[in-house]
XYZ file of C-alpha atoms in Angstrom:
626
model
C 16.815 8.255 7.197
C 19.064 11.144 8.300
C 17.983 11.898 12.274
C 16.833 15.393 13.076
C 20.136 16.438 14.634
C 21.886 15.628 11.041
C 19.434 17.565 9.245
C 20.378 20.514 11.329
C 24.172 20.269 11.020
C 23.130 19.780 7.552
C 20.847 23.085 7.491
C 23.326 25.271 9.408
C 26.733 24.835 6.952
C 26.304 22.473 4.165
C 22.828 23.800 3.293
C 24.124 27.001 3.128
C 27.291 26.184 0.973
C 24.875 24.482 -1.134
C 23.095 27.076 -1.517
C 25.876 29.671 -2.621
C 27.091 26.932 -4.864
C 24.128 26.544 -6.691
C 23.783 30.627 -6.745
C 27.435 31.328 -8.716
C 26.068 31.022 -11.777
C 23.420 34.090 -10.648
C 26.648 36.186 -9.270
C 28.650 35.855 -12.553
C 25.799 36.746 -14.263
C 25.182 39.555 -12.247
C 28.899 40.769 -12.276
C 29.034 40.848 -15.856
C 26.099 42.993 -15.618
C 27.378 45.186 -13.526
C 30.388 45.627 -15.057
C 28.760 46.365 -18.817
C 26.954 49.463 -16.803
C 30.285 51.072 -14.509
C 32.525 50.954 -17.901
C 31.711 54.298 -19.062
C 31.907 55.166 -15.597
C 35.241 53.742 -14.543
C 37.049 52.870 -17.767
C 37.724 49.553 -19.134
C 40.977 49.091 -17.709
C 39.592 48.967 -13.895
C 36.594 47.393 -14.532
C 38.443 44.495 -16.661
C 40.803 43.976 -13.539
C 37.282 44.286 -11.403
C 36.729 40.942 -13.028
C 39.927 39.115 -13.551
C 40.015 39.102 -9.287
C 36.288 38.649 -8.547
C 36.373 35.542 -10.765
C 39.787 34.035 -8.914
C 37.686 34.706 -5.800
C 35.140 32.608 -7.295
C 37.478 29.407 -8.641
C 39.107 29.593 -5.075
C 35.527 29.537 -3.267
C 34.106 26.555 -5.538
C 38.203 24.716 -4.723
C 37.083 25.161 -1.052
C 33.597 24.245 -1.270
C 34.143 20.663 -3.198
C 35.167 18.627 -0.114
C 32.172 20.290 1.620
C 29.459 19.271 -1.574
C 30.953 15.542 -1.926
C 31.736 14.901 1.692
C 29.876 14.340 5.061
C 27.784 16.562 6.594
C 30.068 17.148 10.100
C 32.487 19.535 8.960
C 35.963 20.300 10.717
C 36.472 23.672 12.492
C 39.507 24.002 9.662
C 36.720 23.855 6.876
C 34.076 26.527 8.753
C 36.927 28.766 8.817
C 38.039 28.344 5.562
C 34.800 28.642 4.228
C 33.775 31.800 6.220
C 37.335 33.384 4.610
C 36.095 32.867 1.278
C 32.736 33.998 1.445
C 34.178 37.234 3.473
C 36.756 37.810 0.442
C 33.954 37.025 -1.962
C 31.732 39.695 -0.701
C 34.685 42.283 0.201
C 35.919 42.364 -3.361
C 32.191 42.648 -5.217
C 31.573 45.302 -2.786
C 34.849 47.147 -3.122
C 33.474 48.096 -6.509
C 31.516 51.089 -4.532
C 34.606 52.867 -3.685
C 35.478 53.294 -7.190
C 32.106 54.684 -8.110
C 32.606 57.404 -4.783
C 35.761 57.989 -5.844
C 35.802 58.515 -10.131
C 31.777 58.969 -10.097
C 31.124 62.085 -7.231
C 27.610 61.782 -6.013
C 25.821 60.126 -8.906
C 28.357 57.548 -9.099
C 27.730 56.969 -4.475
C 23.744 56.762 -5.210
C 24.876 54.270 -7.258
C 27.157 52.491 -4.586
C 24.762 52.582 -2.065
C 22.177 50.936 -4.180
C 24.893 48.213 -5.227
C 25.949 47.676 -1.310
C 22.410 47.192 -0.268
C 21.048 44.738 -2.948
C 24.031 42.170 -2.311
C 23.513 42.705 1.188
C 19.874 40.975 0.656
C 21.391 38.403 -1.559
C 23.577 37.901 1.118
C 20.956 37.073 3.556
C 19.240 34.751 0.951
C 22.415 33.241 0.222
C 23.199 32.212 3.842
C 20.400 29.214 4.124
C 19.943 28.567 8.109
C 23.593 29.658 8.909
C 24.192 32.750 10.716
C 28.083 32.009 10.484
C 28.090 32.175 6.426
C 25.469 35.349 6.564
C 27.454 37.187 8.901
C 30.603 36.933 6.942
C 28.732 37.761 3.760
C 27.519 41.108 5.352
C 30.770 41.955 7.618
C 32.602 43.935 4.254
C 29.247 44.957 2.960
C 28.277 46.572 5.941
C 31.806 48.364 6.259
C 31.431 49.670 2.624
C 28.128 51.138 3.316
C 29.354 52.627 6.662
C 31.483 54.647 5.063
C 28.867 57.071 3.029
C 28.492 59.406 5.835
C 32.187 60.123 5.005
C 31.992 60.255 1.159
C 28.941 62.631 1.515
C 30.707 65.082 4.047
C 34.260 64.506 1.753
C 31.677 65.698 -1.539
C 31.039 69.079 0.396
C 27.440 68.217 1.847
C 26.078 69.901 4.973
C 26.294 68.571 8.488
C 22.702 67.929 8.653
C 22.816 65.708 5.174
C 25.675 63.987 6.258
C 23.642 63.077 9.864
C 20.585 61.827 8.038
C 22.967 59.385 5.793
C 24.409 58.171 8.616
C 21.105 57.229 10.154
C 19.905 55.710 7.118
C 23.095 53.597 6.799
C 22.410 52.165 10.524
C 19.062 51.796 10.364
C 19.019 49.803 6.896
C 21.842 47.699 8.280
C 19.600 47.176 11.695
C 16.661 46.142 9.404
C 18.811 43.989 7.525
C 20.647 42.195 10.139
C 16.957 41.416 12.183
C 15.471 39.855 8.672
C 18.338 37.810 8.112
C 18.111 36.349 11.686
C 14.271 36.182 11.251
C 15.237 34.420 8.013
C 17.953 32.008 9.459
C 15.358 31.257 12.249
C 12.497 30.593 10.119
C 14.453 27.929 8.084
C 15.600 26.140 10.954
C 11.867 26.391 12.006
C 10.863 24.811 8.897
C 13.488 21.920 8.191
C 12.850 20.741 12.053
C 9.378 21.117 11.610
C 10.146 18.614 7.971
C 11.983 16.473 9.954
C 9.431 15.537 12.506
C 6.729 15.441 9.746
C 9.181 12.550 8.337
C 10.111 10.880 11.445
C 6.100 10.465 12.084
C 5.477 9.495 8.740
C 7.984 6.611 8.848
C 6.971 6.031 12.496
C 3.100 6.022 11.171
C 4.640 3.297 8.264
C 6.154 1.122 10.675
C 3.383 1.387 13.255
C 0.780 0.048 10.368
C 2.937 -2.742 9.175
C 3.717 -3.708 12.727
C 0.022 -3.697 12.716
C -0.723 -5.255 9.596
C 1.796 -7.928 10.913
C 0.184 -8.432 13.965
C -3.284 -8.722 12.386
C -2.237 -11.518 9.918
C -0.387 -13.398 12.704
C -3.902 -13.230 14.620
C -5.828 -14.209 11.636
C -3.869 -17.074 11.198
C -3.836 -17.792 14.496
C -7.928 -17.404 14.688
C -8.374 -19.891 11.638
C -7.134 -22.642 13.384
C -10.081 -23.051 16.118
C -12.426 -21.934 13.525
C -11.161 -24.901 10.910
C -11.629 -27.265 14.039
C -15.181 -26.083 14.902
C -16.258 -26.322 11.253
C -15.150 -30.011 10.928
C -15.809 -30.791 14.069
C -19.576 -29.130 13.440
C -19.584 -31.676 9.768
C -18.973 -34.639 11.681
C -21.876 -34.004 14.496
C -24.335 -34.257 11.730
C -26.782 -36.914 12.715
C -29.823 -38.510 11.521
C -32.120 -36.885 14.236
C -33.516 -33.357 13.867
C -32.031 -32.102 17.215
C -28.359 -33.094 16.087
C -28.729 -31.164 12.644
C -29.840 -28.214 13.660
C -26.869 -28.345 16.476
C -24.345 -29.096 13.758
C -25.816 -26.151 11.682
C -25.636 -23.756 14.369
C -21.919 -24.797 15.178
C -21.329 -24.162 11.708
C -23.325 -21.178 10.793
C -21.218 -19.681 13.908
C -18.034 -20.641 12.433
C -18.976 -19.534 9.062
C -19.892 -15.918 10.756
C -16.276 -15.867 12.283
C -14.673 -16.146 9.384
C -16.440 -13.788 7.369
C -15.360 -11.341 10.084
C -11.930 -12.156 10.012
C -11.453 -12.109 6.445
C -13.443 -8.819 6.091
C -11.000 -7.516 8.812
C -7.843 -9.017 6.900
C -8.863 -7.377 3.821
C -9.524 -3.811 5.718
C -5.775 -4.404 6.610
C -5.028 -5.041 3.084
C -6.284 -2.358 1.871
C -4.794 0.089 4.516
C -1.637 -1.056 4.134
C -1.630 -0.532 0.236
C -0.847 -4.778 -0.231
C -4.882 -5.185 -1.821
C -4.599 -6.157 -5.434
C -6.949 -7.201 -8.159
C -6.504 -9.544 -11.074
C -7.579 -8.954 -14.800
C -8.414 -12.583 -15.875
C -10.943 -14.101 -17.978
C -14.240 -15.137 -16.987
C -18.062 -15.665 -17.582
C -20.259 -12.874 -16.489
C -23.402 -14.095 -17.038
C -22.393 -17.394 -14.974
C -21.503 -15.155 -12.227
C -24.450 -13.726 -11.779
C -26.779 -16.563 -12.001
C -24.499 -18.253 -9.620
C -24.552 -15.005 -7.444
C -28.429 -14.889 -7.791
C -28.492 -18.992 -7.294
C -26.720 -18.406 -3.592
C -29.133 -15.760 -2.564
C -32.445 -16.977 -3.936
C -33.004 -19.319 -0.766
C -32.329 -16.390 1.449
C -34.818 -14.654 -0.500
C -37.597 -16.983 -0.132
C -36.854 -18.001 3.997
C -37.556 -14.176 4.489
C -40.230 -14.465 2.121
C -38.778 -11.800 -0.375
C -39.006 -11.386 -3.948
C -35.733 -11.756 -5.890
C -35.566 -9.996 -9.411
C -33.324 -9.648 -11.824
C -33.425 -7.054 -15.024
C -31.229 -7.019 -18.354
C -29.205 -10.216 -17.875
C -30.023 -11.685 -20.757
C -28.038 -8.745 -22.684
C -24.982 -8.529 -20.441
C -21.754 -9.691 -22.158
C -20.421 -13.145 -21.585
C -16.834 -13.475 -22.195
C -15.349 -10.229 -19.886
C -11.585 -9.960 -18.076
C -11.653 -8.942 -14.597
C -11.205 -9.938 -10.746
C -14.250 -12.249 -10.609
C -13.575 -13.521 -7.128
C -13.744 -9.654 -5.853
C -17.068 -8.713 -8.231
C -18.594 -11.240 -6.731
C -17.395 -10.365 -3.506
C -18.719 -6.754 -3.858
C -22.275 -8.593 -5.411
C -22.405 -10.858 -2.552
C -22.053 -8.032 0.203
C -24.428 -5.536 -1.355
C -26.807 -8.345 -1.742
C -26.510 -9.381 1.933
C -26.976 -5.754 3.140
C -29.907 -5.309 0.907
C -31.244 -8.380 2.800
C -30.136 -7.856 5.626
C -32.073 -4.828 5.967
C -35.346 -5.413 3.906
C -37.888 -7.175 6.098
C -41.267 -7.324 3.063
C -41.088 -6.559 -0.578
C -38.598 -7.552 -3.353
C -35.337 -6.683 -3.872
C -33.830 -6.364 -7.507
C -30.796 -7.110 -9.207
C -30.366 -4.298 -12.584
C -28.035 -4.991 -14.735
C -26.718 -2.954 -18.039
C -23.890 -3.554 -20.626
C -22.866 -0.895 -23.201
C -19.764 -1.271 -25.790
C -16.477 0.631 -24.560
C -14.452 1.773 -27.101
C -11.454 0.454 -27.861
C -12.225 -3.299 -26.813
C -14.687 -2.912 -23.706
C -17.683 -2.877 -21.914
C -19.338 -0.307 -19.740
C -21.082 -2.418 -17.164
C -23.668 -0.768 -14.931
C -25.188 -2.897 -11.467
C -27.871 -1.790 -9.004
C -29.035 -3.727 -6.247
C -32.814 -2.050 -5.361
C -34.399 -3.036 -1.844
C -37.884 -1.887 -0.517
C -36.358 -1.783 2.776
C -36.086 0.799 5.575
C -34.104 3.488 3.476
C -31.377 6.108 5.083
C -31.380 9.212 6.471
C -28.382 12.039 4.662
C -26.689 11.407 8.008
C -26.692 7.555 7.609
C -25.481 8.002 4.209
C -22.433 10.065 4.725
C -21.174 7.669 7.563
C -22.287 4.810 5.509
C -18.673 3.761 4.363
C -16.879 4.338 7.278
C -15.313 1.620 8.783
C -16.577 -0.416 11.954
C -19.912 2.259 11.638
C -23.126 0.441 11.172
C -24.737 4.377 10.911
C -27.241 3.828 13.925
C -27.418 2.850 17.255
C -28.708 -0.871 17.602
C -27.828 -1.810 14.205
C -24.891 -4.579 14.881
C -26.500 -5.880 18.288
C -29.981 -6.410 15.579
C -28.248 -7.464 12.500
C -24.854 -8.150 13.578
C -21.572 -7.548 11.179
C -18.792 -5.295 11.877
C -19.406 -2.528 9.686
C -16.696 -3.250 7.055
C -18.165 -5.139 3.916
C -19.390 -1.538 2.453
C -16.144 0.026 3.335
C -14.010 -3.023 1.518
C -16.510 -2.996 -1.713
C -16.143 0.537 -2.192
C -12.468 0.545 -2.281
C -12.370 -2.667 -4.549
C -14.185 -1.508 -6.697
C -11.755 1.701 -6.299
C -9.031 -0.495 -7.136
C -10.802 -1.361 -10.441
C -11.402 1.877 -11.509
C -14.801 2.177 -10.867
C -17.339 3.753 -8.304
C -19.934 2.051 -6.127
C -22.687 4.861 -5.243
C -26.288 4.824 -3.096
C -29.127 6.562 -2.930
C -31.723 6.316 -0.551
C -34.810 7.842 1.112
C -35.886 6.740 4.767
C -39.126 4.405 4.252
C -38.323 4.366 0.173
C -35.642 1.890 0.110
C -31.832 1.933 -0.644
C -29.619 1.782 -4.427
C -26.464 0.760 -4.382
C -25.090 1.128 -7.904
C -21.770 -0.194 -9.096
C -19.879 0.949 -12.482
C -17.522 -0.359 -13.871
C -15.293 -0.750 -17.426
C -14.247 -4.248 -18.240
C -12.133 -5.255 -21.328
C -13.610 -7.973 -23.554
C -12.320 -11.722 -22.720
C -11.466 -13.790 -25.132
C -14.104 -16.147 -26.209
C -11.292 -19.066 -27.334
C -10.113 -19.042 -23.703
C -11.844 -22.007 -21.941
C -13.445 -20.454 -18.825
C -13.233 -23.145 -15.721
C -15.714 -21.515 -12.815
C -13.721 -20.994 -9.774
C -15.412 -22.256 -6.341
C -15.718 -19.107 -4.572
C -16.354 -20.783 -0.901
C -16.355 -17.166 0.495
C -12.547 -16.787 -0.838
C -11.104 -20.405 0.575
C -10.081 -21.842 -2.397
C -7.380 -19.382 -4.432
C -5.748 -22.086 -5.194
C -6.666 -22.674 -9.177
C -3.222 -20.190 -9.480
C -1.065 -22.852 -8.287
C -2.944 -25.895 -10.549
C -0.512 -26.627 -13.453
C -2.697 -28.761 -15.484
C -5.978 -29.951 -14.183
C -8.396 -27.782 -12.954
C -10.111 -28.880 -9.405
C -13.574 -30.376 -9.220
C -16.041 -27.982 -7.875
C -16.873 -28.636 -4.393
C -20.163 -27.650 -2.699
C -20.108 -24.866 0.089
C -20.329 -26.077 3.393
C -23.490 -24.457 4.061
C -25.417 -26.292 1.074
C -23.192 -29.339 2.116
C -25.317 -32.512 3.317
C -23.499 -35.203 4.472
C -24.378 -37.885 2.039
C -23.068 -35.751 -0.677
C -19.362 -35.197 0.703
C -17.140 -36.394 -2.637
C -15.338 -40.121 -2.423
C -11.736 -39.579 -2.751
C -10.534 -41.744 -5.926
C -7.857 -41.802 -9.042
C -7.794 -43.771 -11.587
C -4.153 -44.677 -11.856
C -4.105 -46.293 -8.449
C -3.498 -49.771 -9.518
C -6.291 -52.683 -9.358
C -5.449 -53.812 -5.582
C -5.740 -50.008 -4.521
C -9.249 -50.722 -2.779
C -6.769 -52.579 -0.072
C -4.308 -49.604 0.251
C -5.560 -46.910 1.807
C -4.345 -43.353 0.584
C -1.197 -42.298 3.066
C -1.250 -38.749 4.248
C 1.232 -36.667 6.147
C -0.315 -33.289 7.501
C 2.587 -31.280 8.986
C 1.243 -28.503 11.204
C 2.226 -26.626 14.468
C -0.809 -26.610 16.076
C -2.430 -29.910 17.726
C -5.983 -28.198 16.488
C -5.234 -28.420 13.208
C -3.561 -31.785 13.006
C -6.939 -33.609 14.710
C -9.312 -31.129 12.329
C -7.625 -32.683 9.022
C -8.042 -36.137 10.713
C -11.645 -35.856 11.719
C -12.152 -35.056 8.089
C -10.379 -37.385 6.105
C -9.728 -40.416 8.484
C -13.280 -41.575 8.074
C -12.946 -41.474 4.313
C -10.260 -44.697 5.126
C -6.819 -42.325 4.711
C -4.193 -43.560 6.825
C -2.543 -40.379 8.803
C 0.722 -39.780 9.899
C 1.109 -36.339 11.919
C 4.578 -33.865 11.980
C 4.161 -31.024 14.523
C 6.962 -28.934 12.706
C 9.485 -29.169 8.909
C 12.365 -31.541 11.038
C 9.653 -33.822 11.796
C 8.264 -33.888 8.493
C 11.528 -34.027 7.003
C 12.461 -37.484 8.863
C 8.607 -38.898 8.753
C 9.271 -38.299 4.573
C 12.798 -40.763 5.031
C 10.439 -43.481 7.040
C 7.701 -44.141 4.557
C 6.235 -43.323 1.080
C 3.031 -40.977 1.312
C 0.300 -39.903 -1.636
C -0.255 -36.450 -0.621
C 1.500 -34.049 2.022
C -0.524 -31.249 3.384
C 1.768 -28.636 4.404
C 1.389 -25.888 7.240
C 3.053 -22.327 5.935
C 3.373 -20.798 8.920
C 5.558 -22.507 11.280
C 8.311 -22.027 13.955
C 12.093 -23.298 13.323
C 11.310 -24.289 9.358
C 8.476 -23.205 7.608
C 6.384 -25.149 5.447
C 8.120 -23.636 2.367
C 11.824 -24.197 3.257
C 10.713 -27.890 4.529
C 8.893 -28.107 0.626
C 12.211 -26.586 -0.864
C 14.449 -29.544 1.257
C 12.136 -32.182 0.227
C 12.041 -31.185 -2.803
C 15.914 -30.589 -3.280
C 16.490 -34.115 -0.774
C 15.908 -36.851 -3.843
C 13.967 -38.803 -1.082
C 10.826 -41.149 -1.747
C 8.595 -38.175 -1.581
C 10.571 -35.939 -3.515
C 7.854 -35.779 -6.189
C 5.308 -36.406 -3.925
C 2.215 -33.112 -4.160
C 2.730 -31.002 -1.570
C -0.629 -29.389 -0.301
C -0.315 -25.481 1.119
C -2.297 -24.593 4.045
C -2.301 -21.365 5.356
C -4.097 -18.209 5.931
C -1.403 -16.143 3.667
C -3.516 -15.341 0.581
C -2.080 -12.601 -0.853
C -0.866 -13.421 -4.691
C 2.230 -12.977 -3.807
C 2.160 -15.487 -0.919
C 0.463 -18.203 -3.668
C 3.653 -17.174 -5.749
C 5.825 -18.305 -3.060
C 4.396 -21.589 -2.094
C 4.316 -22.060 -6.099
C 7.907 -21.484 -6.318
C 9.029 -23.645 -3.386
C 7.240 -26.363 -5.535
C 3.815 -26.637 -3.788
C 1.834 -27.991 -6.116
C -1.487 -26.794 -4.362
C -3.227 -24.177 -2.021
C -6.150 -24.700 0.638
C -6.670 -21.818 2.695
C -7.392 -21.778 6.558
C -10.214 -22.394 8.132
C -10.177 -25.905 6.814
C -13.818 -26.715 6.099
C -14.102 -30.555 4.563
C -15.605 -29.248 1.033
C -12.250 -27.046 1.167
C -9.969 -30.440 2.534
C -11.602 -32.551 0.597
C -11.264 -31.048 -3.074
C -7.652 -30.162 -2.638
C -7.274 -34.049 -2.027
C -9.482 -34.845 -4.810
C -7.524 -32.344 -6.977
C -4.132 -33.458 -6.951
C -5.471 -37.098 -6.776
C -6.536 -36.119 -10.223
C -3.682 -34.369 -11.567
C -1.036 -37.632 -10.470
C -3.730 -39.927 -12.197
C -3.375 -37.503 -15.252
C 0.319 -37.563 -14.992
C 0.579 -40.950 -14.873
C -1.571 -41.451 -17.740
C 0.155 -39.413 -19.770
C 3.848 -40.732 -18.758
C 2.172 -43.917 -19.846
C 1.186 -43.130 -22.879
């Protein structure tokens, strides 16, 4: 960007030559013109040598003005001056054409003079962009041609009186024009420094919110790591007894609660910063929303609510879309229509019409028989961080952002989320949208949507992951055994050999809680050196690699081992980070990770990435030996 003191040299010279350069094809237009209408006037002899000169005046100013268009925008004190000659001889010679109509025209041919002087006098105040320099030697020989009426009107016989009153006019009109042209000059100057500042903020504004947006993810992934540990940590206090349960749960209900809030705040980033995108992929709809439904039932019931649901069975089943953020927008509308409904029934509506060319006009509405909104409520409703009354976060807690984010998803997907409500009557939230028909040959594998952990199907090159259950349904006699079937017969006497590379102590003892008591032996690297010489000292099954480190991230260190030729060259590399942006999967998958487990660890999250490339070697393997 050009600083504000550049601009201004630029506005007070260059602008101004630019400006007369791009304006010479106007004056030879206008010469011609002008010299079609004074040949009957002053012959063609004078008027043809009129031209020849004001046209060599012309090829010289365009010989001096090159340097000036191609150059830099300081110019030397040599150029200024050559460039206030030619504009000076420029408007001298167009405007010496009035003495020949006072001199071979009388009177009729000076009314036509005077008209001449004064309309390139206001081109010549147009002409000179910001620079009072260039205007002033525009008007110098214009001026002097039009003082000299007074003196062709008293030479033409006219009385004293008439010749007075010209010479009035003359002044004044040059006055007028000479306090417009610095009004002019002013005005521009006014307006590029006013343009300049209006950029400098915007780019300071830019770098403010991605010095933000930086500083946000950096404290997200920061936050994950003592949320990961108090999730594990809250799986392995479950307990036989009552007491210990229902402390476990609360740990992890808590933990659960954090990280909703963080990633609702990480995606109001997102989407501020123009970075939130949404994918166009095949998928099931009608799984979707009995698995939506499925989550939300229990909820239902503990509050003693009625859950409905209306047209399912004709909704479409084979759709392309971003099912991870439909469900997201489901899920949050749901929760706020529980959230706020304390007796009744809350309904789930949904309607399918054919879209023509190869589509489907889908229509959602989530009813609730709860307290309803007031107009005020409803025009704050969306705003960010604004639960629209007083009380409602200390009663119901959230931060005000999950309406915010769904509306501008489903934004992003061209389509509108809307609400209507009456206080006392209940609230609708309706959501339309225009989906293009999947393709029914495409074998649709259900994601696990534990509340947007695992992303990491993107980076699965063959074998798609076994669903895991979410860690609040999670009991702990159901956690999944860790097996493969090409581990060889003696394998029950070898236990799997991990490496979890990670900067942060937390994180290290969270994956070790977790998967040490499944029988994995561990070895620890606090950064990508250490993991780098741990990967020379011994042969491991699976790496689980940090991102985000100090000295040598966890994608150089992959790209290294990778590149090395080692014993664990070809060993799967496990992402795990709080980076989930598509093009942060893209560049673990490039830097040959081979998986992706996002932060905060939970052990349904640990576990199936484990299980999941434990799968995908056995299926190597048996298809290497086959």
């Amino acid at each position: 960007m050009k600083s504000t003191a550049v601009d201004t040299a630029e506005s007070s010279w260059t602008a101004a030559v630019r400006q007369r350069s791009s304006a010479a094809v106007q004056r030879l237009v206008a010469s011609a013109a002008v010299a079609l209408i004074v040949i009957p006037m002053i012959g063609v002899r004078l008027t043809v040598g009129w031209i020849v000169l004001y046209l060599a005046v012309q090829a010289m100013e365009m010989v001096v003005y090159r340097p000036i268009l191609k150059g830099p925008y300081e110019l030397s004190a040599g150029r200024k001056l050559a460039t206030l000659a030619v504009v000076a001889v420029n408007s001298a010679v167009f405007s010496s054409l009035s003495l020949l109509l006072w001199w071979i025209g009388g009177a009729f041919g000076g009314v036509c003079a005077v008209l001449l002087l004064t309309s390139v006098m206001l081109t010549a105040i147009v002409n000179a962009t910001r620079c009072q320099s260039v205007m002033i030697a525009g008007l110098v020989p214009q001026v002097g041609f039009l003082l000299a009426t007074p003196f062709f009107v008293y030479a033409l016989g006219a009385s004293g009186p008439l010749v007075m009153s010209a010479a009035a006019a003359v002044v004044l009109f040059t006055f007028y024009v000479a306090i417009t042209g610095q009004r002019m000059i002013e005005t521009s100057v006014t307006v590029v420094r006013a343009h300049a500042l209006a950029e400098e903020s915007r780019l300071r504004a830019e770098r403010n919110l991605a010095d933000h947006t930086t500083f946000l993810a950096a404290i997200g992934h920061d936050l994950r790591t003592p949320i990961g540990a108090i999730l594990a940590g809250a799986a392995e206090l479950r307990e036989p007894d009552a007491q210990s349960r229902a402390s476990a749960n609360l740990i992890t209900d808590a933990g659960l609660m954090m990280k909703a809030l963080l990633d609702d705040l990480l995606d109001h980033t997102r989407i501020g910063a123009g970075r939130m995108t949404v994918e166009a992929k095949d998928f099931d709809l009608r799984q979707m929303l009995a698995q939506t439904l499925m989550l939300w039932r229990g909820v239902a019931d503990a509050k003693g609510l009625k859950l409905r649901v209306e047209g399912a069975s004709a909704m479409p089943r084979h759709v392309k879309g971003d099912v991870m953020r439909i469900r997201q927008v489901l899920n949050n509308l749901m929760s706020n229509a529980m959230k706020f409904t304390e007796e009744g029934q809350i309904t789930l509506r949904v309607q399918a019409w054919p879209e023509e060319p190869s589509g489907y006009a889908l229509l959602f509405e989530i009813a609730d028989t709860g307290s309803g909104m007031t107009a005020d409520q409803l025009a704050r409703l969306f705003t960010p961080f604004d639960q629209t009354a007083d009380g409602v976060t200390a009663r119901y807690g959230g931060s005000g952002l999950g309406l915010a984010i769904s509306r501008n998803l489903i934004d992003l997907m061209g389509g509108r989320l809307t609400v209507r409500s009456t206080p006392g009557q209940g609230s609708r939230f309706t959501v339309s949208l225009i989906l293009p028909r999947g393709d029914e040959a495409v074998q649709i594998v259900d994601a696990v949507d534990e509340s947007r952990l695992d992303i990491a199907r993107s980076l699965a090159p063959s074998v798609a992951p076994t669903p895991q259950p979410s860690p609040v349904a999670a009991a702990p006699e159901a956690e999944p055994v860790v097996a493969t079937p090409a581990v060889a017969e003696d394998a029950e006497d070898q236990p799997l050999r991990l490496l979890v590379v990670d900067d942060h102590d937390i994180n290290r003892r969270a994956v070790q809680l977790i998967l040490q008591p499944l029988g994995c032996e561990i070895t620890t690297a606090a950064d990508g050196k250490i993991a780098l010489e741990r990967c020379q000292e011994a042969v491991f099954d699976v790496i689980f690699m940090d991102v985000r480190m100090p000295e040598l991230d966890g994608r150089e260190t992959t790209r290294r081992l990778r590149a090395g030729g080692g014993p664990n060259a070809a060993t799967p590399v496990v992402a795990v980070t709080a980076d989930t942006a598509p093009e942060d999967v893209a560049a673990c998958q490039a830097a040959g990770m081979a998986y992706f487990v996002s932060k905060p660890l939970t052990p349904p999250a640990l576990i199936g990435a484990l299980q999941h490339v434990l799968d995908d070697t056995a299926a190597q393997a048996a298809t290497e030996a086959a």
